[in-house]
Coordinates of C-alpha atoms in Angstrom, one line a residue:
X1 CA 110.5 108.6 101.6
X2 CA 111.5 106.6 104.5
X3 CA 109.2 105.9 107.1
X4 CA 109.6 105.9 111.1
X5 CA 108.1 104.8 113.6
X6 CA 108.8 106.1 117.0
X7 CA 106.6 103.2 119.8
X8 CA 106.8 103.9 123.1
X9 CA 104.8 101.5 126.3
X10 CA 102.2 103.6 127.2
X11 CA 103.1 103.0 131.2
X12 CA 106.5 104.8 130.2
X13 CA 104.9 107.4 128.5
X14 CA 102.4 108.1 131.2
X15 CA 105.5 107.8 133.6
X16 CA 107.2 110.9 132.3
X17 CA 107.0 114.3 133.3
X18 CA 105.3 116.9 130.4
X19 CA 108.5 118.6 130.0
X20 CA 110.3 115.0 129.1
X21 CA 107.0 114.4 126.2
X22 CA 107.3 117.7 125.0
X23 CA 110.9 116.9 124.5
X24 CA 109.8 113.0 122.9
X25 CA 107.4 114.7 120.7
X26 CA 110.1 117.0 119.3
X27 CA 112.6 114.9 118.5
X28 CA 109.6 112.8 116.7
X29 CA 108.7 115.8 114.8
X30 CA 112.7 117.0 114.1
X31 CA 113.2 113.2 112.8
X32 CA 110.2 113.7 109.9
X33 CA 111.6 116.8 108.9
X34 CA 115.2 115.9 108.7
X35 CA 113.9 112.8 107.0
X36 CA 111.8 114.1 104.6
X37 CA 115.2 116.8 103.5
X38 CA 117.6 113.7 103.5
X39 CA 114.9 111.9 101.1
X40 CA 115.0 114.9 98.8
X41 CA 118.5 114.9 98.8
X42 CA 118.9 110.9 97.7
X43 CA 116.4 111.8 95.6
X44 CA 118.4 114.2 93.6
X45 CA 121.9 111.8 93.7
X46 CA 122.4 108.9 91.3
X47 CA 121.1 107.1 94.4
X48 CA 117.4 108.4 93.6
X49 CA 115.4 108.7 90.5
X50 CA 118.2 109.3 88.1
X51 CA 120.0 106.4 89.1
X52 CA 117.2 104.2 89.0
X53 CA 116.7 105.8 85.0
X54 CA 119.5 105.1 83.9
X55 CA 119.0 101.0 84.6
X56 CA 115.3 100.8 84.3
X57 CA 112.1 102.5 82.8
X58 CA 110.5 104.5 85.6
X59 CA 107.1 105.9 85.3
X60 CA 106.3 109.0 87.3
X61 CA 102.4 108.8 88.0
X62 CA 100.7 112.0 87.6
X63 CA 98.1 113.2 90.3
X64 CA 95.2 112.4 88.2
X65 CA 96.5 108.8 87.7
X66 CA 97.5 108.3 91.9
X67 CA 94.1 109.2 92.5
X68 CA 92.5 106.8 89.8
X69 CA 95.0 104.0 91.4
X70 CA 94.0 105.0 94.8
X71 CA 89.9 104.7 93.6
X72 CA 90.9 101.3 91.7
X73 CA 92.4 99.8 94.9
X74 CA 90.5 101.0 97.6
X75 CA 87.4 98.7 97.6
X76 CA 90.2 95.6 97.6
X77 CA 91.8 96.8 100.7
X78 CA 88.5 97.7 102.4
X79 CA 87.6 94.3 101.6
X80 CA 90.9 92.7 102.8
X81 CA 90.6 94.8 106.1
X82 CA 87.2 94.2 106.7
X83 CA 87.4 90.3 106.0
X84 CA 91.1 89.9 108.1
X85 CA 91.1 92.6 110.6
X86 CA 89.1 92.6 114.1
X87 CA 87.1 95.6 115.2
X88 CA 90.2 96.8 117.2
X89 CA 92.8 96.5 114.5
X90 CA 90.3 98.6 112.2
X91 CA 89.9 101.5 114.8
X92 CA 93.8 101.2 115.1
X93 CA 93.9 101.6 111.2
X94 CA 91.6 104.5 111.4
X95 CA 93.8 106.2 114.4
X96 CA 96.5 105.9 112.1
X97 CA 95.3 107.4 108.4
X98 CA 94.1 110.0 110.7
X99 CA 97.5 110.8 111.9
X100 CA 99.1 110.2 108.9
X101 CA 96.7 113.1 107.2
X102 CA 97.4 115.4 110.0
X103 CA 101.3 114.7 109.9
X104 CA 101.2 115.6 106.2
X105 CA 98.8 118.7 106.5
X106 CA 102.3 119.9 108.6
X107 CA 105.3 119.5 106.9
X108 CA 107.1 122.0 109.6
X109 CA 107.8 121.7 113.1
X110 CA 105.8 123.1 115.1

């Protein structure tokens, strides 16, 4: 998976017309999609996984083993973010897991 990230001032944002977001958010949402397909692809060449076998050991993680990881891990960030981060940042943190859940809840355009 390759992530994006699509920024944009909010005084530009605000500046155009519903028609010209509507057309912003689009191409945001045609960008996961066609990124999420080309990551499948890669995925399947000798650029992805199989490539990677064939010079290292990979170990796949299986649900039950993400979600102990994720468990293990979580009261170290929540510690890092509460000890480094300002009240702000962690809303901004918040705001974004949020999003991040709702992006994955819809893997099609809309």
């Amino acid at each position: 998976f390759s992530p994006y990230t699509l920024l944009m001032n909010r005084a530009v944002w605000d500046g155009l017309t519903e028609e010209q977001q509507d057309v912003v958010r689009y191409a945001a949402k045609s960008c996961v999609t066609a990124s999420r397909g080309l990551s499948r692809i890669i995925e399947a060449s000798d650029r992805g996984l199989a490539g990677l076998r064939e010079k290292m050991t990979v170990t796949a993680l299986t649900p039950e083993e993400r979600n102990a990881m994720r468990e293990a891990t979580q009261p170290v960030f929540e510690a890092y973010v509460a000890e480094n981060l300002d009240e702000k940042a962690v809303e901004l943190l918040e705001l974004f897991k949020t999003e991040v859940d709702k992006a994955n809840a819809t893997p099609y355009i809309e």
